[in-house]
mmCIF file of N, CA and C in Angstrom:
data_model
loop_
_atom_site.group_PDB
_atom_site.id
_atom_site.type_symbol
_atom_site.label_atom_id
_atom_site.label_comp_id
_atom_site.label_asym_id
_atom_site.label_seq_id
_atom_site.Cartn_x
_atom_site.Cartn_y
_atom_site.Cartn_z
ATOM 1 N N UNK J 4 36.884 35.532 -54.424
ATOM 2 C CA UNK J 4 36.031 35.498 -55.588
ATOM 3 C C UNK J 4 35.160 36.754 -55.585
ATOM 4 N N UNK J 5 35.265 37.411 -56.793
ATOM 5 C CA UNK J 5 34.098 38.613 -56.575
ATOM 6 C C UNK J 5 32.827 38.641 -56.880
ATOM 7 N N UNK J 6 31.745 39.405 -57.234
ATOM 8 C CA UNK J 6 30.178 39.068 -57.285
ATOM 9 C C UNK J 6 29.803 38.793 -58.535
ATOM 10 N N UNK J 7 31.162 39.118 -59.757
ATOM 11 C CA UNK J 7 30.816 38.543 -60.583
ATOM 12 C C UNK J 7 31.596 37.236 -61.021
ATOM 13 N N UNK J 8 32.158 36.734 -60.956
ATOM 14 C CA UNK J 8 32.522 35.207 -60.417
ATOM 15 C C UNK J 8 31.723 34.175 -59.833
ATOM 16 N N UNK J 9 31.178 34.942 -58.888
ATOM 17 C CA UNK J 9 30.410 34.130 -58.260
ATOM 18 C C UNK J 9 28.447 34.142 -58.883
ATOM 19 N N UNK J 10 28.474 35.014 -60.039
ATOM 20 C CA UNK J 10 26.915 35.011 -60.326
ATOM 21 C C UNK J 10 27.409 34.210 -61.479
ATOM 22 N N UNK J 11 28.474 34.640 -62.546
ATOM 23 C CA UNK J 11 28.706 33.991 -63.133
ATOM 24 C C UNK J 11 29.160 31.878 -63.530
ATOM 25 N N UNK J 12 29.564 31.774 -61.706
ATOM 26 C CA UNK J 12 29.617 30.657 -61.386
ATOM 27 C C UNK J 12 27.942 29.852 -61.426
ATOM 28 N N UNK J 13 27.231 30.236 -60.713
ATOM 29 C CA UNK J 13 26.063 30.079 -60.240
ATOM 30 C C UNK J 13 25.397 29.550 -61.525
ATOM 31 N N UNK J 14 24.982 30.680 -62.530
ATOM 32 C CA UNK J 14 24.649 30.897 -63.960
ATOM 33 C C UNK J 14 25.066 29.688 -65.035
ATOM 34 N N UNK J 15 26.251 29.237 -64.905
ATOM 35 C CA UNK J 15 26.935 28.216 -65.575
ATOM 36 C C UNK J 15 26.881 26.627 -64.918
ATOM 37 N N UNK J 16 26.788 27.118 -63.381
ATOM 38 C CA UNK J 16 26.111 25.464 -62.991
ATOM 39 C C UNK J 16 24.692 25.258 -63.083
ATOM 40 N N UNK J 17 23.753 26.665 -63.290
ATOM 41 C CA UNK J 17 22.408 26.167 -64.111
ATOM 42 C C UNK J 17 22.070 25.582 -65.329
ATOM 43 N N UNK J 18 23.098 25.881 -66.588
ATOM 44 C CA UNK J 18 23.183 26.339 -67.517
ATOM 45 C C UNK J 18 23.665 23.831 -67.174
ATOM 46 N N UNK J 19 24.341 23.694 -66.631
ATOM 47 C CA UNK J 19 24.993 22.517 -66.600
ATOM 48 C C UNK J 19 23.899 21.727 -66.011
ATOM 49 N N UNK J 20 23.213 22.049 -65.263
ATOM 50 C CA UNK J 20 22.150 21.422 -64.348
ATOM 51 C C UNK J 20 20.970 20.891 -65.503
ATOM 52 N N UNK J 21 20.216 22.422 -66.286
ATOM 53 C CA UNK J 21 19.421 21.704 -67.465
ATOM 54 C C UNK J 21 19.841 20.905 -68.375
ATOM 55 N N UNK J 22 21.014 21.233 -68.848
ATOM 56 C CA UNK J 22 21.701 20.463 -69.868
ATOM 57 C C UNK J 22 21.896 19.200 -69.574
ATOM 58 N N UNK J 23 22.223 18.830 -68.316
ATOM 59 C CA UNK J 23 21.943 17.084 -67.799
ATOM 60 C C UNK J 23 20.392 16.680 -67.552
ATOM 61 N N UNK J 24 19.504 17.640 -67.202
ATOM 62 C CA UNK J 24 18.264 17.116 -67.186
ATOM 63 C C UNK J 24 17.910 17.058 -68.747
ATOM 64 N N UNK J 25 17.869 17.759 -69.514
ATOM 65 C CA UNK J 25 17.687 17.337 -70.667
ATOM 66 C C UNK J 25 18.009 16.170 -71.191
ATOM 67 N N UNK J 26 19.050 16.042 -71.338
ATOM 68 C CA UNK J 26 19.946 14.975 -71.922
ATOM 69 C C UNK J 26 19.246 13.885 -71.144
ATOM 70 N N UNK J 27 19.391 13.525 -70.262
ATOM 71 C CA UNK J 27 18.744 12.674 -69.240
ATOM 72 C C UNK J 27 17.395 12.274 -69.468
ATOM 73 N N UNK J 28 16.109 13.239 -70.072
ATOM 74 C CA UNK J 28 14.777 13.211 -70.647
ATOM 75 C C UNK J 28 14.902 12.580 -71.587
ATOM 76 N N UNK J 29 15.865 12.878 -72.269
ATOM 77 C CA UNK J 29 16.024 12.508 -73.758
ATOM 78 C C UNK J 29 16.459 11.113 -73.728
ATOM 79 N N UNK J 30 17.280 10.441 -73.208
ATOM 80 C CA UNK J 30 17.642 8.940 -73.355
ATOM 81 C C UNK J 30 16.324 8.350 -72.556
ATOM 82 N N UNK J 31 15.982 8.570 -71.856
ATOM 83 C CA UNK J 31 14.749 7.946 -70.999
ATOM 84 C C UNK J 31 13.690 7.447 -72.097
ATOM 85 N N UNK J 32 13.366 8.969 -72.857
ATOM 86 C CA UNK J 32 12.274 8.584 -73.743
ATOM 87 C C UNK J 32 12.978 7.728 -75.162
ATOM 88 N N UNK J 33 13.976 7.717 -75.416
ATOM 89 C CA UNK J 33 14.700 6.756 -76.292
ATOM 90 C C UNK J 33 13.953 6.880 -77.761
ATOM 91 N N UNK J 34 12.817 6.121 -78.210
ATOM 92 C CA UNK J 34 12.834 5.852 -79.472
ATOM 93 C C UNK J 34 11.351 6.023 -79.697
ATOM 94 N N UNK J 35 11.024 6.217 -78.306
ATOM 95 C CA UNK J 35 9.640 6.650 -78.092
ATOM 96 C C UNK J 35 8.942 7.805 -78.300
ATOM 97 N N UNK J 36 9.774 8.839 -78.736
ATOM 98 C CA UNK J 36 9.454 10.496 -79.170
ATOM 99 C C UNK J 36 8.437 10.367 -80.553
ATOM 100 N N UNK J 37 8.199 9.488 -81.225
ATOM 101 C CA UNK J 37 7.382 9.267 -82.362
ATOM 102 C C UNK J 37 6.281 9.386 -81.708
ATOM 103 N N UNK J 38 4.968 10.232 -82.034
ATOM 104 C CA UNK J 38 3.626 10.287 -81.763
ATOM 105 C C UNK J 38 2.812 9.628 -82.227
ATOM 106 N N UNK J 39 3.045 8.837 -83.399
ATOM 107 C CA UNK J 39 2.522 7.702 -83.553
ATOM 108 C C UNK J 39 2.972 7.254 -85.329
ATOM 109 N N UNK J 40 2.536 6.086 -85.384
ATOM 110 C CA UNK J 40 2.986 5.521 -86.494
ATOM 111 C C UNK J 40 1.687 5.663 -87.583
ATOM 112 N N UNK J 41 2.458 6.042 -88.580
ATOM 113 C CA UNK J 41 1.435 5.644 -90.211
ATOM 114 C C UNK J 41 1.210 4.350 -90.554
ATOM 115 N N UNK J 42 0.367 4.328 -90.770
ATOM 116 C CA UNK J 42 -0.015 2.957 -91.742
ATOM 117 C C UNK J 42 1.099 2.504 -92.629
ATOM 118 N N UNK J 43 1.713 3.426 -93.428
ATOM 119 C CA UNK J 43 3.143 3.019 -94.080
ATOM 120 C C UNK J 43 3.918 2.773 -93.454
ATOM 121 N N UNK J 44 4.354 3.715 -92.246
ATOM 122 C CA UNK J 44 5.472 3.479 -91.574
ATOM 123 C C UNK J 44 5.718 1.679 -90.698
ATOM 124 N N UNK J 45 4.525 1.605 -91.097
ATOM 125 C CA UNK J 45 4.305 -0.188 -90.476
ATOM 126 C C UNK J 45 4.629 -1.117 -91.176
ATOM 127 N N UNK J 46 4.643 -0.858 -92.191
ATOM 128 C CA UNK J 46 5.655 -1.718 -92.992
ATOM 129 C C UNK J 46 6.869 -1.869 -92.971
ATOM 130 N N UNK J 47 7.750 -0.816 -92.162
ATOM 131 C CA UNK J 47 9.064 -1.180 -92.409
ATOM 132 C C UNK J 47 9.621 -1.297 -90.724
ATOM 133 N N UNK J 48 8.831 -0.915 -90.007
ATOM 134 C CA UNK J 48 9.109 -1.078 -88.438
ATOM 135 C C UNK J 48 8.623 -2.690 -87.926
ATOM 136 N N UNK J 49 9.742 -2.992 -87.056
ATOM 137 C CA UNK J 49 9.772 -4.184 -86.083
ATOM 138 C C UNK J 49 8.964 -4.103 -84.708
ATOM 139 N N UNK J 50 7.694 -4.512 -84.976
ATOM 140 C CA UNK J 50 7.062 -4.356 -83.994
ATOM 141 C C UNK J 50 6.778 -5.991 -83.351
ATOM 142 N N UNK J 51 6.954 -6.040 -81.781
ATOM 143 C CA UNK J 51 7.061 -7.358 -81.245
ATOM 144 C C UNK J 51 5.081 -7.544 -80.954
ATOM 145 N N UNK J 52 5.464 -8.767 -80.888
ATOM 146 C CA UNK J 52 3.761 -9.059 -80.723
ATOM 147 C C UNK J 52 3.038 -8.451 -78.902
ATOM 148 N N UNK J 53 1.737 -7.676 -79.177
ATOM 149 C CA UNK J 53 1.426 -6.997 -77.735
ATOM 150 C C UNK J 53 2.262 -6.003 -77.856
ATOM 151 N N UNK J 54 2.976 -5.418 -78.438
ATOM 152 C CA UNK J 54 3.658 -3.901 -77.973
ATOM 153 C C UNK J 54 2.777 -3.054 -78.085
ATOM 154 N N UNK J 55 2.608 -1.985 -77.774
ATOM 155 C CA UNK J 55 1.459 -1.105 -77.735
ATOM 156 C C UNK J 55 1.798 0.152 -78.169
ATOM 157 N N UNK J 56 1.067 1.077 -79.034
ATOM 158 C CA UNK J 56 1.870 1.421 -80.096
ATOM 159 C C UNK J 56 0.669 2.714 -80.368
ATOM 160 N N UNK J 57 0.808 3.805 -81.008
ATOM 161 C CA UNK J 57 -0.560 4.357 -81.402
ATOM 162 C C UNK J 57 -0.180 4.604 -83.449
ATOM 163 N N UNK J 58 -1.144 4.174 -83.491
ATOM 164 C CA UNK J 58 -1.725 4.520 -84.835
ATOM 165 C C UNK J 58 -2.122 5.627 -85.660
ATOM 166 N N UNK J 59 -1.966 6.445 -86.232
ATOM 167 C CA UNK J 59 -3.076 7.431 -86.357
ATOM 168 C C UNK J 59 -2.807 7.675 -88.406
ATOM 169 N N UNK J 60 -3.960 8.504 -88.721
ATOM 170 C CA UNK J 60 -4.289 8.244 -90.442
ATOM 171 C C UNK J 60 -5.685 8.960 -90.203
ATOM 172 N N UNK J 61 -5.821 8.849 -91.925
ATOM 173 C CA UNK J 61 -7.593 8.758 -91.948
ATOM 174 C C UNK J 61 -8.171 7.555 -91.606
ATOM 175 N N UNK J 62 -9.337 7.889 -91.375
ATOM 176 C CA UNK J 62 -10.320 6.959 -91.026
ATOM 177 C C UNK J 62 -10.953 6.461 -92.947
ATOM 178 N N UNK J 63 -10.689 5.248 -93.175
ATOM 179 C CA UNK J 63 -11.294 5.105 -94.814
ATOM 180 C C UNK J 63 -12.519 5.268 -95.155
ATOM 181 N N UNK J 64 -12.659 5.705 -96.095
ATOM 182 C CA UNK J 64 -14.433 5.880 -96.446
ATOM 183 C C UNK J 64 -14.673 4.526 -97.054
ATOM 184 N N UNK J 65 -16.283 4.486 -96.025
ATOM 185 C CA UNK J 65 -16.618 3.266 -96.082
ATOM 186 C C UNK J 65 -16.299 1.875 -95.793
ATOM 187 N N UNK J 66 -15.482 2.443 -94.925
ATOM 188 C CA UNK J 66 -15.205 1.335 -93.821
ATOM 189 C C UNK J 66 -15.059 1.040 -92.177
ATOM 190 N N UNK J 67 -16.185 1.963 -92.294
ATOM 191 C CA UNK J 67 -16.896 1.872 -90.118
ATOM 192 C C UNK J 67 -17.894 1.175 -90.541
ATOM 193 N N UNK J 68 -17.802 -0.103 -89.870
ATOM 194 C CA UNK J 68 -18.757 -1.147 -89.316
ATOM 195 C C UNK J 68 -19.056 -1.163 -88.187
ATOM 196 N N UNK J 69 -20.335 -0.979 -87.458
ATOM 197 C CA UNK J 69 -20.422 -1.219 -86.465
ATOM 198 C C UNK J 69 -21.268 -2.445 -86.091
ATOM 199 N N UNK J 70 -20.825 -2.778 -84.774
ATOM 200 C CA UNK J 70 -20.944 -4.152 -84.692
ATOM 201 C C UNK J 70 -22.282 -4.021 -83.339
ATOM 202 N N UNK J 71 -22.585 -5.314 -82.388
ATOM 203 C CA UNK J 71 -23.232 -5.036 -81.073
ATOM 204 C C UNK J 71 -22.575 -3.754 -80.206
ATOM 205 N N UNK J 72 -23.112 -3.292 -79.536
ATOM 206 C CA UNK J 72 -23.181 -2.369 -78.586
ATOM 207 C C UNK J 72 -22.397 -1.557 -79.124
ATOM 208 N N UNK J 73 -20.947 -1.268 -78.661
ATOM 209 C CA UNK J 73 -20.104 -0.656 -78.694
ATOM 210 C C UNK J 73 -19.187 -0.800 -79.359
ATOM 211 N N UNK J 74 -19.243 -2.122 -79.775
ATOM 212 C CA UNK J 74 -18.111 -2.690 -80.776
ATOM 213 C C UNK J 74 -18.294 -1.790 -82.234
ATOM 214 N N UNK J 75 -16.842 -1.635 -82.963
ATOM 215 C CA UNK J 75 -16.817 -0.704 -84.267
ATOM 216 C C UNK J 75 -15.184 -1.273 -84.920
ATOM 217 N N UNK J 76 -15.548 -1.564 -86.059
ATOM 218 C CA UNK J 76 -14.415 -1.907 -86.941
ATOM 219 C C UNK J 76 -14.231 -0.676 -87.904
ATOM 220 N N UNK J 77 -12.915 -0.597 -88.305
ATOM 221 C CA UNK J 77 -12.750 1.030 -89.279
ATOM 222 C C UNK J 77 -11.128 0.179 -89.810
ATOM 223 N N UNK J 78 -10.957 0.912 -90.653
ATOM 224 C CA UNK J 78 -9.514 0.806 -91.557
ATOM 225 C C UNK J 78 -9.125 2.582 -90.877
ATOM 226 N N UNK J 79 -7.389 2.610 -90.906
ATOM 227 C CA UNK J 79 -6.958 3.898 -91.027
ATOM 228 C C UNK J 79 -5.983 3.827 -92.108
ATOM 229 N N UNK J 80 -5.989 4.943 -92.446
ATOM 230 C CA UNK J 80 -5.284 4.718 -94.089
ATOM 231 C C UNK J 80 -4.158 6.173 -94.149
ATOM 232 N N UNK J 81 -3.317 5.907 -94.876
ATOM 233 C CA UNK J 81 -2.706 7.441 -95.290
ATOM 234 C C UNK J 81 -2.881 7.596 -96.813
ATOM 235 N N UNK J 82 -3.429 6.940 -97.646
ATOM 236 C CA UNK J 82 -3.861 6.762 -98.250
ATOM 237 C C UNK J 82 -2.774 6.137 -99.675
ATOM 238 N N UNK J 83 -2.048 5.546 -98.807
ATOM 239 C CA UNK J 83 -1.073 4.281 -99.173
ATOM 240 C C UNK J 83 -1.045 3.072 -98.943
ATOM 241 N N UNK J 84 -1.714 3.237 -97.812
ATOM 242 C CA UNK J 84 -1.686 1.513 -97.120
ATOM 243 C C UNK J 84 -2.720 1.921 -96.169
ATOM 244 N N UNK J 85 -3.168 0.932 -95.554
ATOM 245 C CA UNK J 85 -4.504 0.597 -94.535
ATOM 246 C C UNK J 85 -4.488 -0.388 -93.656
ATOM 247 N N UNK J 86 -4.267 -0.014 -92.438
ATOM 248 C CA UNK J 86 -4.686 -1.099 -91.313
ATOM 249 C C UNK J 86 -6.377 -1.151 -90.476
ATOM 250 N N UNK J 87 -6.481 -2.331 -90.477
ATOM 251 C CA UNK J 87 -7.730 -2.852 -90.098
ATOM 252 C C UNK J 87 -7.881 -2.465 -88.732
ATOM 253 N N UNK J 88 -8.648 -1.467 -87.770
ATOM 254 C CA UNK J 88 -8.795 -1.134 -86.296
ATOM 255 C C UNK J 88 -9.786 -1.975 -85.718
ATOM 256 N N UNK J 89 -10.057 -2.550 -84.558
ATOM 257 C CA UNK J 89 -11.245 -2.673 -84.004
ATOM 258 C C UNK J 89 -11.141 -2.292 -82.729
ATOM 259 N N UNK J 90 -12.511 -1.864 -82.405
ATOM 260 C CA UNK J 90 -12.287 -0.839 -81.228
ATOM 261 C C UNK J 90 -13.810 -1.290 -80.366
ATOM 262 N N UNK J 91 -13.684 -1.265 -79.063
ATOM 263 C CA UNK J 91 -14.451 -1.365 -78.092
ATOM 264 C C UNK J 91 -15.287 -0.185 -77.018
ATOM 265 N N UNK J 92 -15.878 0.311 -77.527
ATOM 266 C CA UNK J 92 -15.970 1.786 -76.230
ATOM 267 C C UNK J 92 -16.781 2.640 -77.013
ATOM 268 N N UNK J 93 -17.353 4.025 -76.343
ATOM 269 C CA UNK J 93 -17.448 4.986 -76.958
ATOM 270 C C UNK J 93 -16.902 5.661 -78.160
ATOM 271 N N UNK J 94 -17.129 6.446 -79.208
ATOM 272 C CA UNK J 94 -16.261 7.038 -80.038
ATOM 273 C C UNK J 94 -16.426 8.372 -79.769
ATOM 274 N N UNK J 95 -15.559 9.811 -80.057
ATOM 275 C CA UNK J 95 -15.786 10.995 -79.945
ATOM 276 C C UNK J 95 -16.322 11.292 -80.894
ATOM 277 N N UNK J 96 -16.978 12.765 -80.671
ATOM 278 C CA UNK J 96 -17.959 13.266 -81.334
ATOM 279 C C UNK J 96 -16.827 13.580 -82.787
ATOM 280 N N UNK J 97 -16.335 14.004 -82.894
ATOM 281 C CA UNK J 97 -15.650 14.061 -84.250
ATOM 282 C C UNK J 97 -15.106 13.225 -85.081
ATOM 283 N N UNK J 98 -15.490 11.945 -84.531
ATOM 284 C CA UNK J 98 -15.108 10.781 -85.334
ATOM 285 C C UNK J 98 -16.046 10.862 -86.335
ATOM 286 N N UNK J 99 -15.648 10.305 -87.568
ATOM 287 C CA UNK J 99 -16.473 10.177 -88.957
ATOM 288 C C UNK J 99 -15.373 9.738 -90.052
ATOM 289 N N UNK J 100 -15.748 8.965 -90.910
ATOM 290 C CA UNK J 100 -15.225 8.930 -91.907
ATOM 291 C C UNK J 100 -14.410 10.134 -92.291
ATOM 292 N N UNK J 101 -13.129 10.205 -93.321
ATOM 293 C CA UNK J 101 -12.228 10.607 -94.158
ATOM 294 C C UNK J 101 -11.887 12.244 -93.095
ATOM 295 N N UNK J 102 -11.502 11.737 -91.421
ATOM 296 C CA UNK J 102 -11.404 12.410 -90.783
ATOM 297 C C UNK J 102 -9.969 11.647 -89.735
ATOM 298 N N UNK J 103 -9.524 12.637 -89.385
ATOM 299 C CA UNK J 103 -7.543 11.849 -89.152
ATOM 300 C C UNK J 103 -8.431 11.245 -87.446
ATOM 301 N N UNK J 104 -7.600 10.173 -87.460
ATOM 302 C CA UNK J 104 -7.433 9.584 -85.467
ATOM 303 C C UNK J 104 -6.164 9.318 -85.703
ATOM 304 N N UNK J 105 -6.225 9.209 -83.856
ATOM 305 C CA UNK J 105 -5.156 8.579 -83.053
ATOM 306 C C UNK J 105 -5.331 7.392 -82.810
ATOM 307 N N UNK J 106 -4.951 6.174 -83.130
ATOM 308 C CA UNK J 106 -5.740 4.871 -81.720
ATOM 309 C C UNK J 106 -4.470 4.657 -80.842
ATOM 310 N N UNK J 107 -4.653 4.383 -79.858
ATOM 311 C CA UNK J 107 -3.822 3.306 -78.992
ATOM 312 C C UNK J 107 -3.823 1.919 -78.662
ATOM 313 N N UNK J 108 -3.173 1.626 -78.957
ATOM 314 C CA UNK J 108 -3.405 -0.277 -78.933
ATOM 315 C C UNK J 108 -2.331 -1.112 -79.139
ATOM 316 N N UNK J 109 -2.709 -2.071 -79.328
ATOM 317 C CA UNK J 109 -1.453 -3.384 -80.010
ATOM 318 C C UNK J 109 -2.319 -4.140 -81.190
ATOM 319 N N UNK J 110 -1.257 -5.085 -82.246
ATOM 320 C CA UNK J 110 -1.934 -5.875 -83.259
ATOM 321 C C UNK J 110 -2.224 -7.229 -82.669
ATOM 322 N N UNK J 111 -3.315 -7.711 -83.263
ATOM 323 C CA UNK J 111 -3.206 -9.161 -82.481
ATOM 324 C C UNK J 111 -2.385 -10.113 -83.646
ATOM 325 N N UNK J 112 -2.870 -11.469 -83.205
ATOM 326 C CA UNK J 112 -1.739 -11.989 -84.290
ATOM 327 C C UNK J 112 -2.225 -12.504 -85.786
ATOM 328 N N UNK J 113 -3.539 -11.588 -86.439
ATOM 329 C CA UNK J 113 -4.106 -12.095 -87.157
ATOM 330 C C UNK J 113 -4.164 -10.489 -88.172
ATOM 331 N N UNK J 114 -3.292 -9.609 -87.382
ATOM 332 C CA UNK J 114 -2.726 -8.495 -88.426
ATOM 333 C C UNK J 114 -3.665 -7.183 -88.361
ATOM 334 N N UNK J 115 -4.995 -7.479 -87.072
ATOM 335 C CA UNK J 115 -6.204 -6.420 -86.866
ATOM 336 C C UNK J 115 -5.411 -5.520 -85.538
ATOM 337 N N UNK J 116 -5.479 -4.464 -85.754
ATOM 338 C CA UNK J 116 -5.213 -3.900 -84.915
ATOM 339 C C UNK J 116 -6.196 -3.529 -83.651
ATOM 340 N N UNK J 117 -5.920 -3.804 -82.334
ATOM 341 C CA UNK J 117 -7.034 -4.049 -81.350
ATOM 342 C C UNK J 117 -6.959 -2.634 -80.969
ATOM 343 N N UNK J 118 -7.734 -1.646 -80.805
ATOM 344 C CA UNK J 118 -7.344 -0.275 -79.941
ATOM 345 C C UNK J 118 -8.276 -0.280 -78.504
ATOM 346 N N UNK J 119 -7.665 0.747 -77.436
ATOM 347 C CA UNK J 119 -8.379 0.663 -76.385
ATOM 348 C C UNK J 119 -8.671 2.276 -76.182
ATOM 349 N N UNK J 120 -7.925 3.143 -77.212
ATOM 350 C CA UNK J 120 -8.195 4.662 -77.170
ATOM 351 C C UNK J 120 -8.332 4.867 -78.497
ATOM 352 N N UNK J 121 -9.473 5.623 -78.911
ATOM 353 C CA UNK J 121 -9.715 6.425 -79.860
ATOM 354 C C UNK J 121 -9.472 7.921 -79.942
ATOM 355 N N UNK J 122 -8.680 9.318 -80.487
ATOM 356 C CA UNK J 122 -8.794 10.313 -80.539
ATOM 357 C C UNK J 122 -8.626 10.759 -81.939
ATOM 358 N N UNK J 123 -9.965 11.700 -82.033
ATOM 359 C CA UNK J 123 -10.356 12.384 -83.053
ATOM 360 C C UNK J 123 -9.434 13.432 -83.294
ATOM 361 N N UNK J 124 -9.099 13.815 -84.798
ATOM 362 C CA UNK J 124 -8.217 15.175 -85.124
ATOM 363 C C UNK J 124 -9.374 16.003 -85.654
ATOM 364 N N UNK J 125 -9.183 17.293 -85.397
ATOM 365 C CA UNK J 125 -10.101 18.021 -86.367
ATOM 366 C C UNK J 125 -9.314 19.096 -87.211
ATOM 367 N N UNK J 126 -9.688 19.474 -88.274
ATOM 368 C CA UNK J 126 -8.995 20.200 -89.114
ATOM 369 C C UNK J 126 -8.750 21.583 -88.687
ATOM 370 N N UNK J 127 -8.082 22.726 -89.288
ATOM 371 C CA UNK J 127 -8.096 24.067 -88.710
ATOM 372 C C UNK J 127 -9.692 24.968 -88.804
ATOM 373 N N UNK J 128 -10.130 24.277 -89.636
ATOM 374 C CA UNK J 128 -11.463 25.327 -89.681
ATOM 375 C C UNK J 128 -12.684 24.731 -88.497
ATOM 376 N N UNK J 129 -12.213 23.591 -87.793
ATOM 377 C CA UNK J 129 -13.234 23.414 -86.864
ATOM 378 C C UNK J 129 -13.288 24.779 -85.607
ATOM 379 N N UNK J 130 -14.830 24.508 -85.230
ATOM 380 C CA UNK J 130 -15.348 26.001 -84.251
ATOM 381 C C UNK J 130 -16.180 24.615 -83.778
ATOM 382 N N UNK J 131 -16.563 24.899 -82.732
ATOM 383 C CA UNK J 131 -17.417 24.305 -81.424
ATOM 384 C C UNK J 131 -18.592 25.271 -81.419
ATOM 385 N N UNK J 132 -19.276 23.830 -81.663
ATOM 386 C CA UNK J 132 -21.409 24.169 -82.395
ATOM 387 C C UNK J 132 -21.300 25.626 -81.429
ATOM 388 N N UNK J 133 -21.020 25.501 -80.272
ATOM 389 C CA UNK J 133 -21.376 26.825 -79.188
ATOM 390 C C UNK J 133 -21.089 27.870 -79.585
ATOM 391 N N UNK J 134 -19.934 28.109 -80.441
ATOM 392 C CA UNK J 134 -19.336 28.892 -80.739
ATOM 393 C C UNK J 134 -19.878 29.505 -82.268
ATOM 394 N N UNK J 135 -20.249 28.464 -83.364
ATOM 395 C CA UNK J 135 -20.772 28.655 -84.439
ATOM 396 C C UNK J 135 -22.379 29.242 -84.357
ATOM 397 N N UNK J 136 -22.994 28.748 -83.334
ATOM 398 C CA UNK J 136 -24.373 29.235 -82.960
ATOM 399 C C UNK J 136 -24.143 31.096 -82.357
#
């Protein structure tokens, strides 16, 4: 075999090596590559009760309630449909009304969606106060 045979060998069992790790990533994560579901898209997906799932939309205007301590109710909307959030914990500083989240959670069986993570989106023109000062 000469040196190019043999780089060329080498080269083509890499070339075979990612191509099975890929492929391999790819069935693992299965059906799970969605970053999260719309409020619409919940209408037509089969979701089992407790699956855990993330959410994300606007946050609706005029509809953060906050409750004792930490407790906070919000709708997320795409502005087609609206699911009911309630959430337990801190919120990030960029949370506010008619501003996009993420939640993470499951529905309970009364159609409210329970979250245990909140993440804020911010638009392209956000700058960090530090930065605007």
């Amino acid at each position: 075999m000469t040196r190019k045979q043999k780089r060329l060998a080498v080269i083509s069992g890499a070339m075979v090596f990612l191509a099975l790790a890929s492929g391999l990533t790819l069935y693992a994560l299965g059906q799970k590559t969605s970053y999260f579901f719309m409020p619409s898209d919940l209408q037509s997906a089969t979701l089992e009760p407790g699956q855990r799932i993330r959410l994300g939309g606007l946050v609706a205007e005029g509809s953060v309630v906050r409750g004792e301590g930490t407790d906070v109710a919000f709708s997320v909307t795409d502005n087609a449909h609206s699911v009911q959030v309630a959430y337990s914990g801190i919120l990030p500083d960029l949370f506010r009304e008619e501003q996009g989240v993420v939640t993470e959670g499951s529905f309970r069986t009364d159609g409210v969606f329970v979250a245990d993570s909140v993440l804020a989106k911010h638009d392209e023109h956000y700058m960090p106060k530090e930065v605007a000062d």
